[in-house]
Coordinates of N, CA and C in Angstrom, one line a residue:
X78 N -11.4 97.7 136.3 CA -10.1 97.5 136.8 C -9.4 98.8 137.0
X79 N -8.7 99.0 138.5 CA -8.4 100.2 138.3 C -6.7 99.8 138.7
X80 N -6.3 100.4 137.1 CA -4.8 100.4 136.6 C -3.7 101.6 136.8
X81 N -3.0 101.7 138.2 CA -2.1 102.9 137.5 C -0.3 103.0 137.5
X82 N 0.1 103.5 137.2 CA 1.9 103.7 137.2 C 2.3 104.1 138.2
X83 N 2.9 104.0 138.6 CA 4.5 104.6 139.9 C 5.9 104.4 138.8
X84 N 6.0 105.9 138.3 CA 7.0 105.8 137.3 C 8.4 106.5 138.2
X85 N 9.6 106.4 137.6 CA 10.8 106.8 137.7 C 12.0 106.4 136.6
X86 N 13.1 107.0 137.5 CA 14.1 106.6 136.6 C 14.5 105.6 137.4
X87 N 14.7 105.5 138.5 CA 15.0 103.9 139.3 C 16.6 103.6 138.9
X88 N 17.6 104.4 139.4 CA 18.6 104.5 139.0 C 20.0 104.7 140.3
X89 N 19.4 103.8 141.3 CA 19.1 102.3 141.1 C 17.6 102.0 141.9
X90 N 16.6 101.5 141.4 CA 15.6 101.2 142.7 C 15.7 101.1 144.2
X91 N 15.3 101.5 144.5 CA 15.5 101.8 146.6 C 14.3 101.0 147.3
X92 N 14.6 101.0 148.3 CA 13.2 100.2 149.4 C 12.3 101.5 149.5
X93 N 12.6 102.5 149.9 CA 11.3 103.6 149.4 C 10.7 103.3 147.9
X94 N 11.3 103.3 147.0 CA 10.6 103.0 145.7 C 9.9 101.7 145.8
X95 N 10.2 100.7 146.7 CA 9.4 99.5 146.1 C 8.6 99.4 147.8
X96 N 8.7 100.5 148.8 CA 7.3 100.7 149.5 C 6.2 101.5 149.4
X97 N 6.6 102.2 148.0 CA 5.5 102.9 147.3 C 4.5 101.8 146.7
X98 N 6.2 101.5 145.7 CA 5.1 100.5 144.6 C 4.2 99.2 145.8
X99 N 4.7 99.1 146.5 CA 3.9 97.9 147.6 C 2.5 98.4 147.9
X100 N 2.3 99.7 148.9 CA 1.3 100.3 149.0 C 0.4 100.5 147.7
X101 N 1.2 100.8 147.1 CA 0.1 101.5 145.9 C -0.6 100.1 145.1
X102 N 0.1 99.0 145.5 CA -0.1 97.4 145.0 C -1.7 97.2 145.8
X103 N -1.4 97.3 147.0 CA -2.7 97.0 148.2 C -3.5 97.7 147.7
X104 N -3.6 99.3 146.8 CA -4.7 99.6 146.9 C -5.4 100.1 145.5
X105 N -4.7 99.0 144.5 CA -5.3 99.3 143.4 C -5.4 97.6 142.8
X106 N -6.0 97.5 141.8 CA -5.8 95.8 140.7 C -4.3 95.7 139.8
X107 N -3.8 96.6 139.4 CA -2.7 96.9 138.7 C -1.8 97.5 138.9
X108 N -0.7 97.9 139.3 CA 0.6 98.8 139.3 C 1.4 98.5 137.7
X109 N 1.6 99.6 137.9 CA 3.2 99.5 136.3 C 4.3 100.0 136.9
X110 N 5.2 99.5 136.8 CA 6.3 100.3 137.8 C 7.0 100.6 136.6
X111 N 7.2 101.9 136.0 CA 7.7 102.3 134.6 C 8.9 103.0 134.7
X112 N 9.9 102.6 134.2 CA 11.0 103.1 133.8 C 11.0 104.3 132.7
X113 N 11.4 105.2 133.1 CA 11.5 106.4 132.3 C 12.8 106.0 131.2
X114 N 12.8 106.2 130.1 CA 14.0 105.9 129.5 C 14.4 107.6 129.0
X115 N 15.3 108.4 129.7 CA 15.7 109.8 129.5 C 17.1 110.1 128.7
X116 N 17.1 109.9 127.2 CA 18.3 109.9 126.8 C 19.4 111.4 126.9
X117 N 18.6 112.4 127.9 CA 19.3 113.4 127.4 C 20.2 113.2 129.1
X118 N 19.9 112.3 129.8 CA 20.4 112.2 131.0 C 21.0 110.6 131.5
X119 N 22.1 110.5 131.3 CA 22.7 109.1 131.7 C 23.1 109.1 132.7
X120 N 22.6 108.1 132.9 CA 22.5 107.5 134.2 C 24.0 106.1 135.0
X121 N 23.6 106.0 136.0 CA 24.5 104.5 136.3 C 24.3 103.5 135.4
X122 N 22.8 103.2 135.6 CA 23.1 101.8 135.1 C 21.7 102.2 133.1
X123 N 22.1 101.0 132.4 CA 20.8 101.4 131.3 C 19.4 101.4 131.8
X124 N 19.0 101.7 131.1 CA 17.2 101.5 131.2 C 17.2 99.6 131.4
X125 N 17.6 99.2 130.3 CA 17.5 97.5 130.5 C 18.3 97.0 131.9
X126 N 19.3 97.5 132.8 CA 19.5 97.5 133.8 C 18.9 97.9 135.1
X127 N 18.0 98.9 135.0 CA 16.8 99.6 135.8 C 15.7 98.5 135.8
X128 N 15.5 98.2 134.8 CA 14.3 97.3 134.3 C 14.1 95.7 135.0
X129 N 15.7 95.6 135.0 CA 15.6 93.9 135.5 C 15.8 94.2 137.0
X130 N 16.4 95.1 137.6 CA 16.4 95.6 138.9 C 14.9 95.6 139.6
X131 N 14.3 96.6 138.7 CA 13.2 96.9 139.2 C 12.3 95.4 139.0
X132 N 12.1 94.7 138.4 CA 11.4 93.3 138.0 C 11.9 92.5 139.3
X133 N 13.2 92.4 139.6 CA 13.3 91.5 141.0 C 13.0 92.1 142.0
X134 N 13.1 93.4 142.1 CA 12.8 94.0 143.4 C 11.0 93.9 143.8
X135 N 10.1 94.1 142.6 CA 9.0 93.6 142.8 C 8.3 92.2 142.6
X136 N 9.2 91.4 142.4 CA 8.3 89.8 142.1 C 8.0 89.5 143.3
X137 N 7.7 89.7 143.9 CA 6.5 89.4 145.7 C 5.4 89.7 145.3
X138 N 5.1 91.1 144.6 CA 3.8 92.0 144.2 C 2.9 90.8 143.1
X139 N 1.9 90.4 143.7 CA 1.5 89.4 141.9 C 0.5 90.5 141.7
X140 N 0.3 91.8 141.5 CA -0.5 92.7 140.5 C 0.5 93.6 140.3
X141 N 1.9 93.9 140.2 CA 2.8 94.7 139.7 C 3.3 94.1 138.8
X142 N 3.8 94.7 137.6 CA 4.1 94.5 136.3 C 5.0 95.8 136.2
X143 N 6.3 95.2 135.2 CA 7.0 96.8 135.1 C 6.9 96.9 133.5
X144 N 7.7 98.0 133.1 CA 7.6 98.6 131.5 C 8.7 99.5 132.0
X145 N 9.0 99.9 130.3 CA 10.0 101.2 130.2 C 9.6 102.4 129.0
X146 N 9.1 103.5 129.1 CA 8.7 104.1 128.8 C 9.8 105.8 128.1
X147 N 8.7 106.1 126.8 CA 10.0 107.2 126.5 C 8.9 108.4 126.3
X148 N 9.1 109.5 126.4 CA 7.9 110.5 125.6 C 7.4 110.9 127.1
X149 N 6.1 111.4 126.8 CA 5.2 111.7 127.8 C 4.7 110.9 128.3
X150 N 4.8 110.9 129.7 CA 3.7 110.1 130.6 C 2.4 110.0 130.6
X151 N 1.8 110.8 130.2 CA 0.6 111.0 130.0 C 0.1 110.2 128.8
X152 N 1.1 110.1 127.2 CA 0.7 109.4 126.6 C 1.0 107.8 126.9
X153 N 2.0 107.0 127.9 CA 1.9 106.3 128.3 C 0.9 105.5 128.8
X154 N 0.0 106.5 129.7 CA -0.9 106.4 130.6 C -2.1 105.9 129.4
X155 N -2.4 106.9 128.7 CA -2.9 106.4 127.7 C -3.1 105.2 126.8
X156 N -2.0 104.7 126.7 CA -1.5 103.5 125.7 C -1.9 102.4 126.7
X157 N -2.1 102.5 127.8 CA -1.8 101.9 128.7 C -3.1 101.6 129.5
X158 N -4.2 102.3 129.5 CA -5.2 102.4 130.0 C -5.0 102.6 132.1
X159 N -4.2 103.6 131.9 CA -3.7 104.0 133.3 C -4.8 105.2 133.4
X160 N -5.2 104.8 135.2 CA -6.2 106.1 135.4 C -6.0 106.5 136.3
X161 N -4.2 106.4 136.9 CA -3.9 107.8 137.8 C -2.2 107.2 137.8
X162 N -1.5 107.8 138.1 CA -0.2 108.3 138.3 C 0.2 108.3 139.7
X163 N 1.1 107.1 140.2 CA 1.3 107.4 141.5 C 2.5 108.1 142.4
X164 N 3.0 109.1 142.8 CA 4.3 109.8 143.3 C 3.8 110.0 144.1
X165 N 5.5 109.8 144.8 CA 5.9 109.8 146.6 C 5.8 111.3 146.8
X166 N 5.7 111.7 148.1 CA 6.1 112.8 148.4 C 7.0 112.4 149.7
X167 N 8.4 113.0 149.9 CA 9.1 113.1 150.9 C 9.3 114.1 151.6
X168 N 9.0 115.2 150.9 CA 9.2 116.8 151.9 C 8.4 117.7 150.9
X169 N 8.1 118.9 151.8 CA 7.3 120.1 151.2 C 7.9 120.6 149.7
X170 N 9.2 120.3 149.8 CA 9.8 120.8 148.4 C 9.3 119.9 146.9
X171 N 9.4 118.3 147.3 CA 8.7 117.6 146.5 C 7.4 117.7 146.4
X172 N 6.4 118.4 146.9 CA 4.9 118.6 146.8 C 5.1 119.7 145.7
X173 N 6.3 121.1 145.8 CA 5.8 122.5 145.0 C 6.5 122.0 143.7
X174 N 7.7 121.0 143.5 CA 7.4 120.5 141.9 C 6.2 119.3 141.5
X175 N 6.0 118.8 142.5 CA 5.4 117.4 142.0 C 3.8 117.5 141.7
X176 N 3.5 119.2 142.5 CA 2.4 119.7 142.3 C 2.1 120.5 140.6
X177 N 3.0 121.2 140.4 CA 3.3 121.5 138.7 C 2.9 120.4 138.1
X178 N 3.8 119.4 137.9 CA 4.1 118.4 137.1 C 2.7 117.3 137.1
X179 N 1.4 117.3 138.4 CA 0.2 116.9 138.1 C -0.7 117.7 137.3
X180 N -0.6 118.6 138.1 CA -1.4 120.2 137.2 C -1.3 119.8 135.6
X181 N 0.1 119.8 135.0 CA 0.8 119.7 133.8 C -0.6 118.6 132.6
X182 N 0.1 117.2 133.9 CA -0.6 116.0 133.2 C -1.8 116.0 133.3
X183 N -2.6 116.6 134.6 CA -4.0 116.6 134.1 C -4.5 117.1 132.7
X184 N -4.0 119.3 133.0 CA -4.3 119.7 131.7 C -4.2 119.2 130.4
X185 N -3.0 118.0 129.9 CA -3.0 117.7 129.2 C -3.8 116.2 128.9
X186 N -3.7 115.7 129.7 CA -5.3 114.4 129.5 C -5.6 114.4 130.5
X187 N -6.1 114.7 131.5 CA -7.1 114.0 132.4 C -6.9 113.2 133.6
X188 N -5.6 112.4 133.2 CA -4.8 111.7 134.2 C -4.5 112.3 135.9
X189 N -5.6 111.7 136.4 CA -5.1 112.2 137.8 C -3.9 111.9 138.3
X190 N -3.2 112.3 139.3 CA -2.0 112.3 140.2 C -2.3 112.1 142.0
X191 N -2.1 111.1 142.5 CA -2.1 110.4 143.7 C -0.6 110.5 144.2
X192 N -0.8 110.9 145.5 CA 0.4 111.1 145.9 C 0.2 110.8 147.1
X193 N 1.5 110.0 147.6 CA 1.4 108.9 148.3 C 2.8 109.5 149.5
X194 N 2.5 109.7 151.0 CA 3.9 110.1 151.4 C 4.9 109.2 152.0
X195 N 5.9 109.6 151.5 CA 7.0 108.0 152.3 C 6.5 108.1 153.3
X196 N 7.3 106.4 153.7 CA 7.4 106.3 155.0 C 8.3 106.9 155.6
X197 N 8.3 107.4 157.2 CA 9.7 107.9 157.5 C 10.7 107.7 157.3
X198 N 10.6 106.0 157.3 CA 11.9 105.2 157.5 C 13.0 105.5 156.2
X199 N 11.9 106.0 155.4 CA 12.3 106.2 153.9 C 12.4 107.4 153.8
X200 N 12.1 108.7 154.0 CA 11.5 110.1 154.3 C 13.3 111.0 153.3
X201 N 14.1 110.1 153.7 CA 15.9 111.5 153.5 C 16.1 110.2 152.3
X202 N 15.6 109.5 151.4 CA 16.3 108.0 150.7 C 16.0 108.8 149.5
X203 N 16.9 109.1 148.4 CA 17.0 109.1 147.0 C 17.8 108.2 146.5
X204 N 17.5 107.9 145.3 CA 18.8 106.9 144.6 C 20.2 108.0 143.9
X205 N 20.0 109.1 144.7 CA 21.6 109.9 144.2 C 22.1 109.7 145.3
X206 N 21.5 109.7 146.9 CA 22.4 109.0 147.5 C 23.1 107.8 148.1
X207 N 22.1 107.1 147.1 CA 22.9 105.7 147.2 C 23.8 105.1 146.4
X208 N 23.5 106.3 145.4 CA 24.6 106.2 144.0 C 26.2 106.6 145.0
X209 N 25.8 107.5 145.6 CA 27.2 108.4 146.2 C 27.3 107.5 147.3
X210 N 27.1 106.9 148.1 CA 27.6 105.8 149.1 C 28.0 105.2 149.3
X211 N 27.2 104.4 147.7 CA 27.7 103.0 147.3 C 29.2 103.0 146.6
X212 N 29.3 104.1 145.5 CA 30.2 104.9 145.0 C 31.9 105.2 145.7
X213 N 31.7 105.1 147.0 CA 32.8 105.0 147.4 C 32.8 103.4 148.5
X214 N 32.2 102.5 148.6 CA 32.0 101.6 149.6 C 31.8 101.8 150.7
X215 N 30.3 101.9 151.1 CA 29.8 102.7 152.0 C 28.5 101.5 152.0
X216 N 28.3 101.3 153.2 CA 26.5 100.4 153.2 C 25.5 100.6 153.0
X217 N 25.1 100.2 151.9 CA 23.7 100.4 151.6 C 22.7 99.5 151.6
X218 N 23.0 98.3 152.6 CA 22.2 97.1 152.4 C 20.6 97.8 153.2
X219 N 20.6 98.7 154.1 CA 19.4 99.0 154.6 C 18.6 99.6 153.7
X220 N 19.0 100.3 152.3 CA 18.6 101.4 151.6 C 18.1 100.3 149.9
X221 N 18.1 99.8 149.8 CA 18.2 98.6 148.6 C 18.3 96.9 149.0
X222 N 18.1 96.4 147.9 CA 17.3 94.7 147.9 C 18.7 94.5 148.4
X223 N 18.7 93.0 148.3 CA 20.3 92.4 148.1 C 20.8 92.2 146.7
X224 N 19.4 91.8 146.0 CA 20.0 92.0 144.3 C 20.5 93.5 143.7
X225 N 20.1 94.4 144.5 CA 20.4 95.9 144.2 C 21.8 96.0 144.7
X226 N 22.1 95.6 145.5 CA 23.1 96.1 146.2 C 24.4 95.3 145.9
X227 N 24.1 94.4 145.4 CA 24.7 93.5 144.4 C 25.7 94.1 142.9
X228 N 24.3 94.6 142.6 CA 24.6 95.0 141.0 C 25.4 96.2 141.0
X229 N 24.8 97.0 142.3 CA 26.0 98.5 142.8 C 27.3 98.2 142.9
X230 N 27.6 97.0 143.9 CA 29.3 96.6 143.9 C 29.6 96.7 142.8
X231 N 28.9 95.6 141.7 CA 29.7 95.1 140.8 C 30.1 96.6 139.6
X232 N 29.0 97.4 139.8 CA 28.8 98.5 138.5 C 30.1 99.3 138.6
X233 N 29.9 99.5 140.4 CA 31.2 100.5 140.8 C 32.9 99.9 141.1
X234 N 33.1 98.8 141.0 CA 34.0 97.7 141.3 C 34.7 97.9 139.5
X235 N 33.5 97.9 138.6 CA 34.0 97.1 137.0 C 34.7 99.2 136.4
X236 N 34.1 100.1 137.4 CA 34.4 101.2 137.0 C 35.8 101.7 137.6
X237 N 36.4 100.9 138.8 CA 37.6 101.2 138.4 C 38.4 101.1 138.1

């Protein structure tokens, strides 16, 4: 069975993040779509709020499963019996860190890194700027689910 991750912080999940995890669905038995849990960086919403985001945004996928993860990816991968790691690439700039950061996890176990390039439609899409769009009421129904886009009103609506 070949098992691997499409990790992030998913803060908030985007339709580029869940046309990764789609593709990467077609071409493996398993996906983990893993929540990074980063306490030294807070975020919009919690990890347990990324988590159930990310869980609706993929229930279509029946071989995607999510998790939330803390520590090293690598030892994730591990615990996990993951045998590659999957990241977007959107522009040459995300290749010269994203290329480090495989280098990194190989040297350290083995774990290959697959890299996958958005789609165009997706190519300029981060979740900092949907944070900032949504943030002032701005549309983002093209950029996120309807359950995403949902949870954005209400996050930014209860904040002021």
């Amino acid at each position: 069975m070949r098992r691997v991750v499409c990790p992030g912080s998913f803060d908030p999940v985007t339709n580029g993040h869940i046309d990764i995890i789609g593709r990467a669905a077609r071409q493996n038995d398993e996906v983990i779509a893993a929540v990074l849990t980063n306490v030294s960086k807070r975020g919009l919403f919690t990890v347990d709020e990324k988590l159930e985001m990310l869980e609706e945004s993929t229930k279509d996928f029946d071989n995607v499963r999510t998790a939330k993860f803390d520590g090293l990816l690598v030892d994730f991968c591990r615990e996990n019996n993951v045998s590659a790691i999957v990241r977007s690439l959107r522009s040459v700039s995300d290749f010269d860190y994203e290329l480090q950061i495989a280098q990194m996890n190989y040297q350290l176990s083995g774990v290959e890194t697959l890299f996958m390039t958005a789609n165009p439609q997706y190519s300029f899409l981060s979740s900092s700027l949907v944070r900032e769009i949504a943030q002032y009421g701005g549309d983002v129904s093209s950029l996120v689910t309807p359950y995403v886009e949902e949870r954005l009103r209400i996050k930014y609506r209860d904040r002021r």
